[in-house]
Short mmCIF file of C-alpha atoms and ligand atoms in Angstrom, two decimals:
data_model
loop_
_atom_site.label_atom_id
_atom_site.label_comp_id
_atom_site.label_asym_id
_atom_site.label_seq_id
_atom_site.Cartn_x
_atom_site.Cartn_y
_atom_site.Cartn_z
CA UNK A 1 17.22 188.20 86.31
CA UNK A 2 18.57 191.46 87.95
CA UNK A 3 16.75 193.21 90.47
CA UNK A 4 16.27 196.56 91.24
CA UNK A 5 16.31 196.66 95.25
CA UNK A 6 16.78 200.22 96.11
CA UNK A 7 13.59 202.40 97.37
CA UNK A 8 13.20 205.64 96.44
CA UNK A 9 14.90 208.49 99.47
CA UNK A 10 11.96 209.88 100.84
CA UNK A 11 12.32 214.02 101.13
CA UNK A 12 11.46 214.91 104.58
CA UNK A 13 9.39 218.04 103.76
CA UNK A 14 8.36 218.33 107.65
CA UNK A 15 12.28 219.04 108.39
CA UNK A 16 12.90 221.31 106.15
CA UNK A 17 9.35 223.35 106.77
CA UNK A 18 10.73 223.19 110.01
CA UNK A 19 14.36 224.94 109.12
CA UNK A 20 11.91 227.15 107.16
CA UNK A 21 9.49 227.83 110.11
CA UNK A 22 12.55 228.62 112.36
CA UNK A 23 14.30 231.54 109.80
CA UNK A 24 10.85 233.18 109.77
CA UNK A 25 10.53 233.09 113.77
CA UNK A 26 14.07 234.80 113.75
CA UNK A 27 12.68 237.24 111.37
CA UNK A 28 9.43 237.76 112.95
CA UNK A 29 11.45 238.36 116.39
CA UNK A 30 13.41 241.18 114.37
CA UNK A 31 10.69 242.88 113.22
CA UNK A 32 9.29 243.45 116.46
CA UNK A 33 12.75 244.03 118.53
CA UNK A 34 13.93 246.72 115.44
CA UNK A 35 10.52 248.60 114.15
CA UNK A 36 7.82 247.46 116.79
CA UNK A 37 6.01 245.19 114.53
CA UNK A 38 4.26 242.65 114.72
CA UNK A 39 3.45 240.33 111.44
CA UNK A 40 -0.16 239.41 111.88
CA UNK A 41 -2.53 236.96 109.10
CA UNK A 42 -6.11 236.77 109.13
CA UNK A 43 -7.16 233.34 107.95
CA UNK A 44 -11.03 233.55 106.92
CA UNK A 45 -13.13 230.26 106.36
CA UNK A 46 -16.73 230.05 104.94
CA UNK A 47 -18.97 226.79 105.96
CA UNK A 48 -18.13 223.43 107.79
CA UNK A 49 -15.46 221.65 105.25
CA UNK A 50 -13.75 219.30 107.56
CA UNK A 51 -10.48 219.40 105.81
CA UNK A 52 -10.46 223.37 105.56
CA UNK A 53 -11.17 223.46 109.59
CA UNK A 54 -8.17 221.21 109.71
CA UNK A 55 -6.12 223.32 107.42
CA UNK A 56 -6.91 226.62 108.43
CA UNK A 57 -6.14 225.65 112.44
CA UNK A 58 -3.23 223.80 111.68
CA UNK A 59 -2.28 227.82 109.73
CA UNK A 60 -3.45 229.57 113.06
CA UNK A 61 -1.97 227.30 115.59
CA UNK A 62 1.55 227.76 113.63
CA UNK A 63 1.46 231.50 113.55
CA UNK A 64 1.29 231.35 117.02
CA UNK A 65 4.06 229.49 117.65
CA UNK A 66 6.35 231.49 115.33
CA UNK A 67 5.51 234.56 117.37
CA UNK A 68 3.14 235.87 115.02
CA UNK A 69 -0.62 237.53 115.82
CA UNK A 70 -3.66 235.92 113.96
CA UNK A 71 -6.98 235.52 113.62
CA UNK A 72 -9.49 232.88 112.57
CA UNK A 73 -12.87 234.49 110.78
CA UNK A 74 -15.38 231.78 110.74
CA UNK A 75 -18.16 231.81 108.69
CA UNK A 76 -21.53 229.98 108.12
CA UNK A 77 -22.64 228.55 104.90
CA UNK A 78 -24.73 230.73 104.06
CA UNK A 79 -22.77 233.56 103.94
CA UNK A 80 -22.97 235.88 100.85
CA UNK A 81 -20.86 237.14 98.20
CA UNK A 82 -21.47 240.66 99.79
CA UNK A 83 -20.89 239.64 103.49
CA UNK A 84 -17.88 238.41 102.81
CA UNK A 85 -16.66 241.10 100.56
CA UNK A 86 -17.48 243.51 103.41
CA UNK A 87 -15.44 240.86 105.69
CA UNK A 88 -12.61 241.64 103.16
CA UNK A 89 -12.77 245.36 102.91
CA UNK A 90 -12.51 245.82 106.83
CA UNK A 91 -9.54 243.85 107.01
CA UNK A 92 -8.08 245.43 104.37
CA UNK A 93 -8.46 248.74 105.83
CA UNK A 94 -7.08 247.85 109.36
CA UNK A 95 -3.27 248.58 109.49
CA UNK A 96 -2.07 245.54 111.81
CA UNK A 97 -3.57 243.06 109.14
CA UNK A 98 -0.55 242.37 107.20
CA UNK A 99 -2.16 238.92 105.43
CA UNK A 100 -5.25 237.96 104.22
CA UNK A 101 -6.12 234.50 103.60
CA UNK A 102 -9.33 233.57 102.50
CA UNK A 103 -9.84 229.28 102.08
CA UNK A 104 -10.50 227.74 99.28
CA UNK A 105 -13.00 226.19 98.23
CA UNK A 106 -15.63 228.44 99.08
CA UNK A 107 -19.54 227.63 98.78
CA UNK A 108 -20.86 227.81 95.32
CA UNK A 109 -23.18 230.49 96.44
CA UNK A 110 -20.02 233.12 96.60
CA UNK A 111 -17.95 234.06 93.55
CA UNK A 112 -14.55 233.56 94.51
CA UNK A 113 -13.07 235.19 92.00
CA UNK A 114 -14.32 238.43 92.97
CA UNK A 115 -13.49 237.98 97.05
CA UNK A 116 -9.36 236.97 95.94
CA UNK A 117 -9.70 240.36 93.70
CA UNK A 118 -10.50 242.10 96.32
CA UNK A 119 -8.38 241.74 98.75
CA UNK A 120 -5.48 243.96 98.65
CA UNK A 121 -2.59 242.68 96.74
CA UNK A 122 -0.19 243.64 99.74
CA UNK A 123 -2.01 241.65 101.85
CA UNK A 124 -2.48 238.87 99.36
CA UNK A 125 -0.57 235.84 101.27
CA UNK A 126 -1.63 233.19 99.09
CA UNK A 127 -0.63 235.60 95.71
CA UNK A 128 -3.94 234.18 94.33
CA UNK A 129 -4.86 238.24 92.98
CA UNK A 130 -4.68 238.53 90.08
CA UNK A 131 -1.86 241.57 90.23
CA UNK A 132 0.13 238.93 92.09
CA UNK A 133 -0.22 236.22 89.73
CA UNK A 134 0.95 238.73 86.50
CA UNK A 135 3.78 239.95 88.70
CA UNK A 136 5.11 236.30 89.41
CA UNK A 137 4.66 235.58 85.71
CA UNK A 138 6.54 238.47 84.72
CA UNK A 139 9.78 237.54 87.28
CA UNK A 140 8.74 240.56 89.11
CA UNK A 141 8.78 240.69 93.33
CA UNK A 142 5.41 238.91 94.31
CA UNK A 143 3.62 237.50 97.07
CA UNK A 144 3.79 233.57 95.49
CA UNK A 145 1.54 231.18 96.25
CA UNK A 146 1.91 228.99 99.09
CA UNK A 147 2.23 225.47 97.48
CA UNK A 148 4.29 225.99 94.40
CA UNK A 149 6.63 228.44 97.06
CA UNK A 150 6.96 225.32 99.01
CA UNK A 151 8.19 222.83 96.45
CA UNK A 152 10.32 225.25 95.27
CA UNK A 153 12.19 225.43 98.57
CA UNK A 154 12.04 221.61 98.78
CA UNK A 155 13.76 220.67 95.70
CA UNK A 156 16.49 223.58 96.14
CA UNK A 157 17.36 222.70 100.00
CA UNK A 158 17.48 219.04 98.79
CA UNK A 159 20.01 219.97 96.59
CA UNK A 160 17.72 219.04 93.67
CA UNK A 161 19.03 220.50 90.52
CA UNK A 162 16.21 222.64 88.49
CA UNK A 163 18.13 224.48 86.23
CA UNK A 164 17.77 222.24 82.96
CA UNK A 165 15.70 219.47 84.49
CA UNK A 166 12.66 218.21 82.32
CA UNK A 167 9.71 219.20 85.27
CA UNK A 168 6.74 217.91 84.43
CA UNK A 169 3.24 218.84 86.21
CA UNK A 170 0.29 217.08 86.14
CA UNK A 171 -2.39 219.82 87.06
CA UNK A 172 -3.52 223.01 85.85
CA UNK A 173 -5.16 224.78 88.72
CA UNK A 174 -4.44 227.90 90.17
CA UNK A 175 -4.02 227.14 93.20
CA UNK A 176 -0.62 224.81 92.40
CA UNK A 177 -0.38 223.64 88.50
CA UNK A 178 -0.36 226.83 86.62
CA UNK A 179 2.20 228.85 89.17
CA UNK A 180 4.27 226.11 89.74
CA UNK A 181 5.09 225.62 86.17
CA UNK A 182 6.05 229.40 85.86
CA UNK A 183 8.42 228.97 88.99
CA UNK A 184 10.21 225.46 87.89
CA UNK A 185 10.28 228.01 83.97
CA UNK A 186 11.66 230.98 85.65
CA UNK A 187 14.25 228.46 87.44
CA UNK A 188 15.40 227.28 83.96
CA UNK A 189 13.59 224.19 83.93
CA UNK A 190 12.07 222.71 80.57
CA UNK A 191 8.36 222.59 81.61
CA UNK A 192 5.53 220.11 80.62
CA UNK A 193 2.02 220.62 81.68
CA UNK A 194 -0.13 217.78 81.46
CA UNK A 195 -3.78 217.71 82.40
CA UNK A 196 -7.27 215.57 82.27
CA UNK A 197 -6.84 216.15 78.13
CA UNK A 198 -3.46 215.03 78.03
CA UNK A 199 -3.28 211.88 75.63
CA UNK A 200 -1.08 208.85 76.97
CA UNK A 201 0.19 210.51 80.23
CA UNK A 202 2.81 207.79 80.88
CA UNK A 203 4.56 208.88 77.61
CA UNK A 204 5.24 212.12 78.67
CA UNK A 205 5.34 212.09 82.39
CA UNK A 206 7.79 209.43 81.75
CA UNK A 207 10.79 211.89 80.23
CA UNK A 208 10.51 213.84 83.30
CA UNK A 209 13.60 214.31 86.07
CA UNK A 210 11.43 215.96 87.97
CA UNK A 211 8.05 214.68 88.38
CA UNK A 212 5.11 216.92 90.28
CA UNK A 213 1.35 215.43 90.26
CA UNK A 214 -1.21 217.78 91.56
CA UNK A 215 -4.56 216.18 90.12
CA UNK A 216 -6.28 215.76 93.70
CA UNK A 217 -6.86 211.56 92.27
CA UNK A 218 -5.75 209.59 94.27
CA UNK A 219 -2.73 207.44 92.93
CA UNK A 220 -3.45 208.70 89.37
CA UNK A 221 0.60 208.34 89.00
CA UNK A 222 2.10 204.81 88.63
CA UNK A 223 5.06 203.29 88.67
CA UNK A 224 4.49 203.05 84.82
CA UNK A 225 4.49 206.77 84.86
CA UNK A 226 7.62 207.85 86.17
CA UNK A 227 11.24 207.66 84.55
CA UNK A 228 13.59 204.94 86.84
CA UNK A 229 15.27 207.41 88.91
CA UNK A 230 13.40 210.44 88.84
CA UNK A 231 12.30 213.04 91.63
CA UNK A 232 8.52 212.64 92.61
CA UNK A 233 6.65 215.75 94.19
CA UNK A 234 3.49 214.11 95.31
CA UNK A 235 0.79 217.26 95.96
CA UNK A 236 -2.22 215.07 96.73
CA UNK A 237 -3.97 215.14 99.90
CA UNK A 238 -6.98 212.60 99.55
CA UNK A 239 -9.24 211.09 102.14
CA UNK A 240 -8.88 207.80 101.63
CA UNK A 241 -11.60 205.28 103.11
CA UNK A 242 -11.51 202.03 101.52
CA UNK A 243 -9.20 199.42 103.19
CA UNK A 244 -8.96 197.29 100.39
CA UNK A 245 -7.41 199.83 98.48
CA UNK A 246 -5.33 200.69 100.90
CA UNK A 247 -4.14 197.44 101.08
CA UNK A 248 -3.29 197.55 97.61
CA UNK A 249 -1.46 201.29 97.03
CA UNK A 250 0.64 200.41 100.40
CA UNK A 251 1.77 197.50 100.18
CA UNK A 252 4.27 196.70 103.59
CA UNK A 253 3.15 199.93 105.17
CA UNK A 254 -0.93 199.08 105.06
CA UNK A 255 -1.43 197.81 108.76
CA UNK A 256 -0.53 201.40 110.12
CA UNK A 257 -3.07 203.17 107.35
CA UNK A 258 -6.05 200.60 107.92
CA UNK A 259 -5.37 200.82 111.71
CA UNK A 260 -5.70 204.78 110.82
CA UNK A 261 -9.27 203.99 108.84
CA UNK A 262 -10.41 202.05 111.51
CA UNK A 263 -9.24 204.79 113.91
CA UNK A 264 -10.70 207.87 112.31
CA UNK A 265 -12.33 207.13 109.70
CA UNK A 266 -9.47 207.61 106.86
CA UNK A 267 -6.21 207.81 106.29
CA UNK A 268 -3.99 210.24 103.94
CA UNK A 269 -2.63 209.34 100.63
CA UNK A 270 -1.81 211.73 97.61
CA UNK A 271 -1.95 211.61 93.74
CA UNK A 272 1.03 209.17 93.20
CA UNK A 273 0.52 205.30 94.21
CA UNK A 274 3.26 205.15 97.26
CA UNK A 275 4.15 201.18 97.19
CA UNK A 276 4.80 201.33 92.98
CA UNK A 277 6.29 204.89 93.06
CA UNK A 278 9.04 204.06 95.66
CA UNK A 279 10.15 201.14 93.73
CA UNK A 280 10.85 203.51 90.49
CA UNK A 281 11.39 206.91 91.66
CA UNK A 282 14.90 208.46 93.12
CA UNK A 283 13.36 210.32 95.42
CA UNK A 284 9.89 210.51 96.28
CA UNK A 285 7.58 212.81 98.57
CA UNK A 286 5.75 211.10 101.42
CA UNK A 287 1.63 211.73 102.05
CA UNK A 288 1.49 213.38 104.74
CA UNK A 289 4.77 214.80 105.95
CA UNK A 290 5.95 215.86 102.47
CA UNK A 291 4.38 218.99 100.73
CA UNK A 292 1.87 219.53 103.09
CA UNK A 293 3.96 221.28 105.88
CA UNK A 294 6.04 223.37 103.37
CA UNK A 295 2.80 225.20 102.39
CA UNK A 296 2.09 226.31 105.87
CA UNK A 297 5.65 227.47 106.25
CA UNK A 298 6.08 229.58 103.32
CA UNK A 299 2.57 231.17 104.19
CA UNK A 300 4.57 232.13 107.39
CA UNK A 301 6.98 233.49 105.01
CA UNK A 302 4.38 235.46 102.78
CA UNK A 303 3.46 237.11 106.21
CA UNK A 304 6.12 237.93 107.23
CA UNK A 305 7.44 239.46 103.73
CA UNK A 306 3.36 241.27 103.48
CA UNK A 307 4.33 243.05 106.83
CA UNK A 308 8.01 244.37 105.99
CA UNK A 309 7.05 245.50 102.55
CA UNK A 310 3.70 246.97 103.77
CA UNK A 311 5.28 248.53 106.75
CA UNK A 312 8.79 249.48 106.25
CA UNK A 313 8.47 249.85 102.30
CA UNK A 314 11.42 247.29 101.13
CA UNK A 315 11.39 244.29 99.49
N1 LIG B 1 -7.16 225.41 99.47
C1 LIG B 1 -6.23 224.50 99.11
N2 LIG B 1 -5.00 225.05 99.12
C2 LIG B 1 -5.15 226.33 99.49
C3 LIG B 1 -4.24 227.40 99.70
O1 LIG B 1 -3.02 227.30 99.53
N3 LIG B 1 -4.79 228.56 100.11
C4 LIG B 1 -6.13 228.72 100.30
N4 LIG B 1 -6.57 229.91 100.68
N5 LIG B 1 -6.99 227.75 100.11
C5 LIG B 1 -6.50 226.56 99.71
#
């Protein structure tokens, strides 16, 4: 019987957020030689999530390096709709705020809907407003959100054809689903959306070239889910605890992960199953150091882009 011995490539999304990280540095540093200005994002957080304190740092910490100012709004809890809307409306109003970033998810006690409205859509630098979103849909110059940005950028540089490609998405949310399938559209791609509803998932995530899962299950996508060949965008950043089942969705690479669990407490593994997905897939997104790094680094970007338009008045 023939075997198929190849492993998927694995796209080395910490690279190229790193080629990424070091055009906007250049373009930060020409902002400030040429006009005097310096890009600046204020990340906001509400309550104690442990994996938003990671995130939001880990966005802090890499403005910095890149030359640009932030700050880091901590909240409590508790805080109210109102508090943070008035939060929102001073930075806003100051003119060396060129981003606002407020992190989802907030508590259930705040409407979130009504904070991302109200930020101003200039300073929108995760394009979650709705003026941003309706721009983006319509082709027109946006601030694009973060995630969607970043997979974008991966699949071009990797030399990843879009144009004509059958992309399919598992995921609807906002935050990556919805405005990723409008990017891979405007890019020429023929989209599929599929979603909790979808009936037999393997059937249709199966035609796809292009393959993105952004369900926040962990290893929801199997092996029998993707098309021999195919490109695998893996979105998913889970917690995962259990060592026997990290055992299982790692396969040769579980010692490292359950020395992780033991370590910390968990290790990191996304919405495709890693050990069956590398046998199938062409290329395949690693959890972490795959999608996870471009978001930060097109955030950069959205800064950067919020202070020159802001600023100078060009696109
Ligand atoms: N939570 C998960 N992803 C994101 C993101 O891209 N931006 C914000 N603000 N919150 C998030």
């Amino acid at each position: 019987m023939e075997q198929r011995h190849e492993r998927a490539l694995l796209l080395d999304g910490t690279r190229i957020a790193e080629e990424i990280k070091r055009e906007v540095s250049a373009e930060a540093a020409r902002l400030k030689a040429e006009h005097g200005i310096e890009p600046c994002l204020a990340a906001v957080r509400v309550g104690d999530d442990p994996a938003s304190a990671v995130y939001v740092r880990n966005k802090v910490n890499t403005s910095a390096a890149l030359g640009l100012r932030s700050e880091h709004h901590a909240l409590a809890a508790s805080t109210s709709t109102a508090e943070l809307l008035a939060l929102v409306a001073q930075l806003n109003q100051r003119e060396d705020v060129d981003g606002i970033l407020v992190q989802l998810p907030l508590p259930s006690q705040i409407d979130a809907a009504r904070v991302l409205e109200a930020i101003d859509p200039a300073k929108d630098v995760d394009g979650f407003h709705p003026l941003n979103v309706g721009r983006m849909m319509l082709g027109q110059p946006a601030l694009v959100p973060c995630t969607p940005a970043g997979i974008i950028e991966l699949l071009v540089r990797s030399g990843i054809e879009i144009g004509g490609a059958h992309a399919c998405v598992v995921g609807r949310s906002n935050i990556v689903g919805r405005p990723l399938a409008q990017l891979l559209l405007q890019r020429d791609a023929t989209v599929t959306v599929c979603h909790s509803r979808t009936r037999d998932l393997a059937t249709v995530t199966r035609q796809a070239d292009i393959l993105i899962a952004a369900t926040g299950r962990i290893a929801l996508v199997r092996g029998e889910h993707i098309k021999p060949g195919a490109t695998v965008i893996d979105v998913g950043i889970n917690r995962l605890t259990d060592e026997a089942l990290a055992r299982e969705l790692f396969g040769p690479h579980a010692e490292e992960r359950i020395a992780a669990i033991r370590r910390r407490g968990y290790t990191l593994v996304g919405d495709v199953h890693p050990a069956e997905a590398e046998l199938v897939a062409g290329r395949l997104t690693p959890v972490p150091g795959g999608v996870g790094p471009l978001t930060v680094a097109m955030l950069m970007r959205n800064t950067v882009t919020a202070a020159r338009r802001r600023r100078l008045g060009v696109v």
